[in-house]
Coordinates of C-alpha atoms in Angstrom, one line a residue:
M1 CA -34.5 -64.7 157.0
N2 CA -36.4 -67.9 156.4
A3 CA -39.1 -68.5 153.9
Q4 CA -41.9 -67.9 156.4
Y5 CA -40.8 -64.4 157.3
F6 CA -39.9 -63.6 153.7
A7 CA -43.5 -64.3 152.8
L8 CA -44.7 -62.1 155.6
F9 CA -42.3 -59.4 154.3
L10 CA -43.6 -59.7 150.8
L11 CA -47.2 -59.6 152.1
C12 CA -46.6 -56.4 153.9
W13 CA -44.8 -54.9 150.8
I14 CA -47.9 -55.6 148.6
S15 CA -50.4 -54.4 151.2
P16 CA -51.6 -50.8 150.7
V17 CA -51.0 -50.1 154.4
C18 CA -47.3 -50.9 154.1
R19 CA -47.1 -48.9 150.8
G20 CA -48.5 -45.8 152.6
A21 CA -46.6 -43.1 154.5
N22 CA -45.4 -45.7 157.1
G23 CA -44.9 -48.5 154.6
I24 CA -41.2 -48.3 154.5
Y25 CA -41.0 -48.2 158.3
A26 CA -43.4 -51.2 158.6
Q27 CA -41.3 -53.1 156.2
R28 CA -38.1 -52.3 158.0
L29 CA -39.8 -53.1 161.4
L30 CA -40.8 -56.6 160.2
S31 CA -37.4 -57.2 158.9
D32 CA -35.8 -56.2 162.2
L33 CA -38.3 -58.0 164.4
F34 CA -38.4 -61.4 162.7
S35 CA -34.8 -61.6 161.6
N36 CA -33.8 -63.9 164.5
Y37 CA -37.2 -64.7 165.9
T38 CA -38.6 -68.2 166.5
S39 CA -42.2 -69.1 167.4
A40 CA -41.2 -72.4 168.9
L41 CA -39.9 -71.2 172.2
R42 CA -41.6 -69.3 175.1
P43 CA -40.8 -65.5 174.6
V44 CA -39.0 -64.8 177.9
E45 CA -35.5 -63.6 178.5
D46 CA -34.8 -66.1 181.2
T47 CA -36.2 -69.7 181.1
E48 CA -37.0 -69.4 184.8
D49 CA -39.3 -66.5 184.2
I50 CA -43.1 -66.9 184.3
L51 CA -45.1 -65.7 181.4
N52 CA -48.4 -64.1 182.3
V53 CA -51.3 -64.6 179.9
T54 CA -54.6 -62.7 180.5
L55 CA -57.8 -64.4 179.3
Q56 CA -61.1 -62.7 178.6
I57 CA -64.2 -64.4 177.2
T58 CA -67.1 -62.7 175.5
L59 CA -70.3 -64.8 175.1
S60 CA -72.0 -64.1 171.8
Q61 CA -74.6 -66.7 171.5
I62 CA -75.8 -70.0 172.9
I63 CA -76.3 -72.2 169.9
D64 CA -77.6 -75.4 171.4
M65 CA -78.1 -77.1 174.8
D66 CA -78.3 -80.9 174.3
E67 CA -79.7 -82.2 177.6
R68 CA -79.8 -85.8 176.4
N69 CA -76.1 -85.9 175.5
Q70 CA -75.2 -83.1 178.0
I71 CA -73.3 -80.9 175.6
L72 CA -73.4 -77.1 175.4
T73 CA -72.6 -75.5 172.1
A74 CA -71.7 -71.8 172.4
Y75 CA -70.3 -69.0 170.2
L76 CA -67.5 -67.2 172.0
W77 CA -64.9 -64.4 171.4
I78 CA -61.7 -65.3 173.1
R79 CA -59.1 -62.7 173.8
Q80 CA -55.6 -63.6 175.0
V81 CA -53.0 -61.0 176.0
W82 CA -49.3 -61.6 176.8
I83 CA -45.9 -59.9 176.6
D84 CA -43.4 -61.1 174.0
T85 CA -40.0 -59.7 175.0
Y86 CA -38.5 -60.4 171.6
L87 CA -41.1 -58.3 169.7
T88 CA -40.4 -54.8 171.1
W89 CA -39.2 -51.7 169.4
N90 CA -38.8 -48.0 169.8
K91 CA -41.6 -46.3 167.9
D92 CA -39.6 -43.2 167.4
D93 CA -37.2 -45.2 165.2
Y94 CA -40.0 -46.1 162.9
D95 CA -41.8 -42.8 162.5
G96 CA -44.1 -43.3 165.5
L97 CA -45.3 -46.8 164.3
D98 CA -46.6 -48.3 167.6
T99 CA -48.7 -51.3 166.4
I100 CA -48.7 -53.8 163.7
R101 CA -51.1 -56.6 162.7
I102 CA -49.8 -59.9 161.4
P103 CA -51.1 -63.5 161.1
S104 CA -51.0 -65.2 164.5
S105 CA -49.2 -68.2 163.1
Y106 CA -45.9 -66.2 162.8
V107 CA -45.6 -65.5 166.6
W108 CA -45.5 -67.7 169.7
R109 CA -49.0 -68.5 171.0
P110 CA -50.0 -70.0 174.4
D111 CA -51.5 -73.5 174.1
I112 CA -54.6 -72.6 176.1
V113 CA -57.4 -75.1 175.4
L114 CA -60.8 -75.9 176.7
Y115 CA -60.4 -78.7 179.1
N116 CA -63.9 -80.0 179.0
N117 CA -64.1 -80.0 175.2
A118 CA -66.8 -82.4 173.9
D119 CA -66.3 -81.7 170.1
D120 CA -65.5 -84.9 168.2
H121 CA -63.5 -82.9 165.7
F122 CA -61.5 -81.0 168.3
T123 CA -61.8 -77.7 166.4
S124 CA -59.8 -74.8 167.9
T125 CA -60.2 -71.0 167.5
M126 CA -60.0 -69.3 164.2
D127 CA -56.5 -68.5 162.9
T128 CA -56.9 -64.6 163.0
N129 CA -54.3 -61.8 163.1
V130 CA -52.6 -60.7 166.3
V131 CA -52.0 -57.0 167.3
I132 CA -48.4 -56.3 168.4
R133 CA -47.6 -53.1 170.3
H134 CA -44.2 -51.5 170.5
D135 CA -43.8 -52.6 174.2
G136 CA -44.1 -56.3 173.2
Q137 CA -47.8 -56.7 174.2
I138 CA -49.6 -59.1 171.9
M139 CA -53.4 -59.2 171.8
W140 CA -55.0 -62.1 170.0
D141 CA -58.8 -62.0 169.4
A142 CA -60.3 -65.1 167.9
P143 CA -63.9 -66.3 167.6
A144 CA -64.7 -69.9 168.4
I145 CA -67.6 -72.3 168.4
T146 CA -67.1 -74.6 171.4
K147 CA -68.8 -77.8 172.4
S148 CA -68.3 -78.4 176.1
S149 CA -69.6 -81.1 178.4
C150 CA -72.2 -79.9 180.9
K151 CA -73.6 -81.9 183.8
V152 CA -77.4 -81.5 183.4
D153 CA -79.7 -81.8 186.4
V154 CA -83.3 -82.3 185.2
S155 CA -84.9 -82.8 188.6
F156 CA -87.1 -79.7 188.2
F157 CA -87.7 -79.8 184.4
P158 CA -89.2 -77.7 182.8
F159 CA -88.6 -75.2 185.6
D160 CA -84.9 -76.1 186.0
A161 CA -81.7 -74.0 186.0
Q162 CA -78.4 -75.3 184.8
Q163 CA -74.7 -74.4 185.4
C164 CA -72.3 -75.2 182.7
R165 CA -68.5 -74.8 183.3
L166 CA -66.0 -73.9 180.7
T167 CA -62.4 -74.5 182.0
Y168 CA -59.5 -73.0 180.1
G169 CA -55.9 -73.7 180.8
S170 CA -52.5 -74.5 179.2
W171 CA -52.1 -78.1 178.0
T172 CA -48.3 -78.4 178.4
Y173 CA -47.0 -75.5 180.4
N174 CA -47.3 -75.6 184.2
G175 CA -47.8 -72.7 186.6
N176 CA -44.1 -72.1 186.9
Q177 CA -43.8 -71.5 183.1
L178 CA -47.2 -69.9 182.2
N179 CA -49.5 -68.2 184.5
I180 CA -53.1 -67.8 183.2
Q181 CA -55.2 -65.0 184.7
N182 CA -58.7 -63.8 184.1
A183 CA -59.1 -60.2 182.8
M184 CA -62.5 -59.7 184.5
D185 CA -64.5 -61.3 187.3
S186 CA -67.0 -62.5 184.7
A187 CA -67.4 -63.0 181.0
D188 CA -68.6 -60.1 178.8
L189 CA -72.3 -60.4 178.0
A190 CA -72.8 -57.1 176.3
D191 CA -73.2 -58.5 172.8
L192 CA -75.1 -61.6 173.8
V193 CA -77.9 -62.8 171.4
D194 CA -80.9 -63.9 173.4
N195 CA -81.7 -67.6 173.3
V196 CA -85.3 -68.6 172.8
E197 CA -85.1 -71.5 175.3
W198 CA -82.5 -70.3 177.9
E199 CA -82.1 -67.2 179.9
V200 CA -78.5 -66.3 180.8
L201 CA -78.3 -65.2 184.5
G202 CA -74.5 -64.6 184.5
M203 CA -71.1 -66.1 183.7
P204 CA -68.7 -65.5 186.6
A205 CA -65.0 -66.4 186.2
K206 CA -62.7 -68.0 188.8
R207 CA -59.0 -68.8 188.7
N208 CA -58.0 -72.2 190.1
V209 CA -54.6 -73.8 190.8
I210 CA -54.8 -77.6 190.7
L211 CA -52.2 -80.2 191.5
Y212 CA -52.7 -83.3 189.4
G213 CA -51.7 -86.7 190.4
C214 CA -49.4 -87.1 187.4
C215 CA -47.3 -84.0 188.1
A216 CA -45.8 -82.2 191.1
D217 CA -46.1 -78.7 189.4
P218 CA -49.3 -76.6 189.8
Y219 CA -51.5 -76.0 186.8
P220 CA -53.6 -72.9 186.9
D221 CA -56.8 -72.5 184.9
V222 CA -59.7 -70.1 184.6
T223 CA -63.2 -71.6 184.9
Y224 CA -66.3 -69.7 183.6
T225 CA -69.6 -70.8 185.1
L226 CA -72.5 -70.2 182.7
K227 CA -75.7 -69.9 184.7
L228 CA -78.8 -70.7 182.7
K229 CA -82.5 -70.7 183.4
R230 CA -84.9 -72.4 181.1
R231 CA -87.8 -70.5 179.6
A232 CA -90.6 -72.9 180.5
S233 CA -93.4 -71.3 178.4
F234 CA -93.0 -73.8 175.5
Y235 CA -93.2 -76.8 177.7
V236 CA -96.0 -75.5 179.8
F237 CA -98.3 -74.9 176.8
N238 CA -97.3 -78.1 175.0
L239 CA -96.7 -80.7 177.7
L240 CA -98.0 -79.5 181.0
I241 CA -101.4 -77.8 180.3
P242 CA -102.6 -80.7 178.1
C243 CA -101.7 -83.1 180.8
V244 CA -103.6 -81.1 183.4
M245 CA -106.7 -81.0 181.2
I246 CA -106.5 -84.7 180.6
S247 CA -106.1 -85.3 184.3
F248 CA -109.3 -83.5 185.0
L249 CA -111.1 -86.0 182.8
S250 CA -110.2 -88.8 185.2
P251 CA -112.6 -87.8 188.1
L252 CA -115.4 -87.3 185.5
G253 CA -115.4 -91.0 184.9
F254 CA -117.2 -91.3 188.3
Y255 CA -119.9 -89.0 187.0
L256 CA -120.8 -91.2 184.1
P257 CA -123.9 -93.3 184.6
A258 CA -123.1 -96.9 185.4
D259 CA -125.4 -98.2 182.6
S260 CA -123.6 -96.2 179.9
G261 CA -120.8 -98.8 179.7
E262 CA -118.1 -96.0 179.1
K263 CA -116.7 -95.6 182.6
V264 CA -113.8 -98.0 182.3
S265 CA -113.2 -97.0 178.6
L266 CA -112.7 -93.3 179.7
G267 CA -110.1 -94.3 182.3
V268 CA -108.1 -96.4 179.8
T269 CA -108.2 -93.7 177.2
V270 CA -106.9 -91.1 179.6
M271 CA -104.1 -93.5 180.6
L272 CA -103.1 -94.0 177.0
A273 CA -103.0 -90.2 176.4
L274 CA -100.7 -89.6 179.4
T275 CA -98.5 -92.5 178.3
V276 CA -97.9 -90.6 175.0
F277 CA -96.9 -87.5 176.8
Q278 CA -94.6 -89.5 179.1
L279 CA -92.8 -90.9 176.1
L280 CA -92.3 -87.4 174.7
V281 CA -90.6 -86.3 177.9
A282 CA -88.5 -89.5 178.0
E283 CA -87.1 -88.7 174.5
I284 CA -85.9 -85.3 175.6
M285 CA -84.4 -86.1 179.0
P286 CA -81.2 -88.0 179.6
P287 CA -81.5 -91.5 181.0
S288 CA -80.5 -90.5 184.5
E289 CA -81.6 -91.5 188.0
N290 CA -83.1 -88.0 188.6
V291 CA -86.7 -88.1 187.5
P292 CA -87.9 -84.7 186.2
L293 CA -90.6 -82.8 187.9
I294 CA -93.0 -83.2 185.0
G295 CA -92.2 -86.9 184.9
K296 CA -93.2 -87.2 188.6
Y297 CA -96.4 -85.4 187.8
Y298 CA -97.2 -87.8 185.0
I299 CA -96.4 -90.8 187.1
A300 CA -98.6 -89.5 190.0
T301 CA -101.4 -88.8 187.6
M302 CA -101.2 -92.2 185.9
T303 CA -101.2 -93.8 189.4
M304 CA -104.3 -91.8 190.3
I305 CA -106.0 -92.8 187.0
T306 CA -105.2 -96.5 187.7
A307 CA -106.7 -96.2 191.1
S308 CA -109.8 -94.5 189.8
T309 CA -110.3 -97.2 187.1
A310 CA -110.0 -99.9 189.7
L311 CA -112.5 -98.1 192.0
T312 CA -114.8 -97.7 189.0
I313 CA -114.8 -101.5 188.4
F314 CA -115.5 -102.1 192.1
I315 CA -118.4 -99.6 192.1
M316 CA -119.9 -101.0 188.9
N317 CA -119.8 -104.4 190.6
I318 CA -121.9 -102.9 193.4
H319 CA -124.3 -101.2 191.0
H320 CA -125.0 -104.3 189.0
C321 CA -125.4 -106.7 191.9
G322 CA -128.3 -109.1 191.1
P323 CA -131.4 -110.2 193.0
E324 CA -129.4 -112.6 195.0
A325 CA -127.4 -109.9 196.7
R326 CA -127.6 -109.5 200.4
P327 CA -129.3 -106.5 202.0
V328 CA -127.2 -103.4 202.7
P329 CA -125.6 -103.6 206.1
N330 CA -126.8 -101.2 208.8
W331 CA -123.5 -99.5 209.1
A332 CA -123.5 -98.8 205.3
K333 CA -127.0 -97.5 205.5
K334 CA -126.1 -95.0 208.3
F335 CA -122.7 -94.0 207.0
I336 CA -123.1 -94.1 203.2
L337 CA -126.8 -93.7 202.6
E338 CA -127.4 -91.0 205.3
Y339 CA -124.2 -89.2 206.3
L340 CA -122.1 -89.5 203.1
A341 CA -125.0 -89.0 200.8
R342 CA -125.7 -85.6 202.4
I343 CA -122.1 -84.6 202.1
C344 CA -121.9 -85.6 198.4
F345 CA -125.4 -84.0 197.7
V346 CA -127.1 -87.2 196.6
Y347 CA -130.7 -87.0 197.5
E348 CA -132.8 -87.9 194.5
V349 CA -131.5 -91.4 193.8
G350 CA -133.2 -94.4 195.5
E351 CA -135.8 -92.5 197.5
N352 CA -138.7 -94.4 195.9
C353 CA -137.1 -97.7 196.7
M354 CA -136.7 -96.8 200.4
T355 CA -140.2 -95.4 200.8
V356 CA -142.6 -97.8 202.3
Q357 CA -145.9 -97.9 200.4
P358 CA -149.1 -98.7 202.4
E359 CA -150.6 -102.1 201.8
K360 CA -153.9 -102.1 199.9
N361 CA -156.7 -104.5 200.8
D362 CA -157.2 -107.3 198.4
P363 CA -160.7 -106.9 197.0
H364 CA -160.8 -110.7 196.5
S365 CA -160.5 -111.3 200.2
Q366 CA -163.7 -109.3 201.0
K367 CA -166.8 -111.3 201.8
P368 CA -169.8 -111.1 199.4
P369 CA -172.7 -109.1 200.7
A370 CA -175.5 -111.1 202.6
G371 CA -179.1 -110.9 201.6
R372 CA -180.5 -111.9 198.3
G373 CA -179.3 -115.2 197.1
E374 CA -178.6 -116.8 200.5
D375 CA -180.7 -119.8 199.6
H376 CA -178.8 -120.2 196.4
D377 CA -175.4 -120.0 198.2
A378 CA -176.7 -122.5 200.7
R379 CA -177.5 -125.0 198.1
H380 CA -174.0 -124.7 196.5
K381 CA -172.0 -124.2 199.7
P382 CA -169.6 -127.2 199.4
Q383 CA -168.6 -126.2 195.9
C384 CA -168.0 -122.6 196.9
I385 CA -165.7 -123.5 199.8
C386 CA -163.4 -125.5 197.5
E387 CA -163.3 -122.7 195.0
Q388 CA -162.6 -120.1 197.8
Q389 CA -159.7 -122.1 199.2
L390 CA -158.1 -122.5 195.7
L391 CA -158.6 -118.8 195.1
L392 CA -157.0 -117.9 198.4
R393 CA -154.0 -120.1 197.7
N394 CA -153.5 -118.4 194.3
I395 CA -153.9 -114.9 195.9
E396 CA -151.4 -115.8 198.6
Y397 CA -148.9 -117.0 196.0
V398 CA -149.3 -113.9 194.0
A399 CA -148.9 -111.7 197.1
N400 CA -145.7 -113.6 198.1
C401 CA -144.2 -113.1 194.7
Y402 CA -145.1 -109.4 194.8
R403 CA -143.6 -109.0 198.2
D404 CA -140.4 -110.8 197.1
Q405 CA -140.2 -108.6 194.0
R406 CA -140.7 -105.5 196.1
A407 CA -138.0 -106.6 198.5
T408 CA -135.6 -107.4 195.7
A409 CA -136.3 -104.1 194.0
R410 CA -135.8 -102.3 197.3
R411 CA -132.6 -104.1 198.0
T412 CA -131.3 -103.5 194.5
G413 CA -132.2 -99.9 194.7
E414 CA -130.3 -99.5 198.0
W415 CA -127.1 -101.0 196.4
K416 CA -127.5 -98.7 193.4
K417 CA -127.7 -95.8 195.7
V418 CA -124.6 -97.0 197.6
A419 CA -122.8 -97.1 194.2
K420 CA -124.0 -93.7 193.3
V421 CA -122.9 -92.2 196.6
L422 CA -119.5 -93.8 196.3
D423 CA -119.2 -92.4 192.7
R424 CA -119.9 -88.9 193.9
F425 CA -117.5 -89.3 196.9
F426 CA -114.6 -90.5 194.8
M427 CA -115.3 -87.9 192.1
W428 CA -114.9 -85.0 194.6
M429 CA -111.9 -86.7 196.2
F430 CA -110.1 -87.1 192.9
F431 CA -111.0 -83.6 191.8
I432 CA -109.3 -82.3 194.9
M433 CA -106.3 -84.4 194.3
V434 CA -105.9 -83.3 190.7
F435 CA -106.4 -79.7 191.7
F436 CA -103.7 -79.7 194.4
M437 CA -101.3 -81.7 192.1
S438 CA -101.7 -79.2 189.3
L439 CA -101.4 -76.3 191.7
L440 CA -98.2 -77.7 193.1
I441 CA -96.5 -78.1 189.8
M442 CA -97.8 -74.8 188.5
G443 CA -96.4 -73.1 191.6
K444 CA -92.9 -74.1 190.4
A445 CA -93.3 -71.7 187.5
I446 CA -93.8 -68.7 189.8

């Protein structure tokens, strides 16, 4: 007996279990089993025989899902069961002793590993005890914290669902030497601890036989597909709803008076706020070609705000057109000032500018009454004629200036009403666009 099994023998001798009623039989059993046993070779009677290993996975907890690095960290319980033909005994010869528990390092263990392991330290399962039955069945239960690579599709973030695969198989034994089988059709989820971010929909298992290009022998493996659905409440309340509320501020920029000087400033402020949220999403998501759904919403909203800011600048240019502006075209008067103004409920602006006021008679143009003083007027007739002509020229100049001022005011008022109607029209149009965009992305959550 070598030093390893002598230490095992001594451990059992010191243990209270071995010093009980069956202590002597357990001591003798260990001595008989490991006298000529080696853990270096596959425990089969014939080297051509296939050793069957049954694998069962119990998912205990999802520790972390790193979307940016595409790594899933999970806490698993891994059970492996196989038959060791060299570790069998007749329990009647050992006072009915049918099972023993010894450290797993003393027996042969299958080299089943996680193929898509993403752990930089390559940590394996915990070195726990194995349970050996009298018929040679060995059951090895070991907990493990695994880091596996997972292809993340963020096209519908934050309403996305992911599928992460955990593939287990032998690293050196092919299918003609070691046959791995799944104990159940899916992993055991009875003891699963709920994750605050992900909801586990299932974890089905499937056995595959793959022929690699390097080798002619088949290599079986068992693939567990973990189906996850994101709990989107956190992202809805912290990223989506603030964006929707900010988006509704963009159409209100058209409602601001043009003389306030804050129309363009509001659009730029909303644009900067959405840029901050866009950067927050970009830090979470992996740099892939698939743009997430919330990212598309941000881009569409920012495009809409850019268009609204450009239209605001155009409308302000119309509103502040000077006296040298041309009159409003007839098609604009009919379509904008009449038809579109009624649709957008703009009635009160510019009515006074379009109303024609009746011309009042100039009191200076009336003739003086005849009668008393005719002789006096006759004596001074040449001087009065010159004064009347000068007065008429002055009155005509003032009247022309007044008419020009009235025409300029009327023309400016019409252009201001055109700008007002366009403001109302684009405000309702952008409100409808924001509403349907928000309704579309919120519908993904249902």
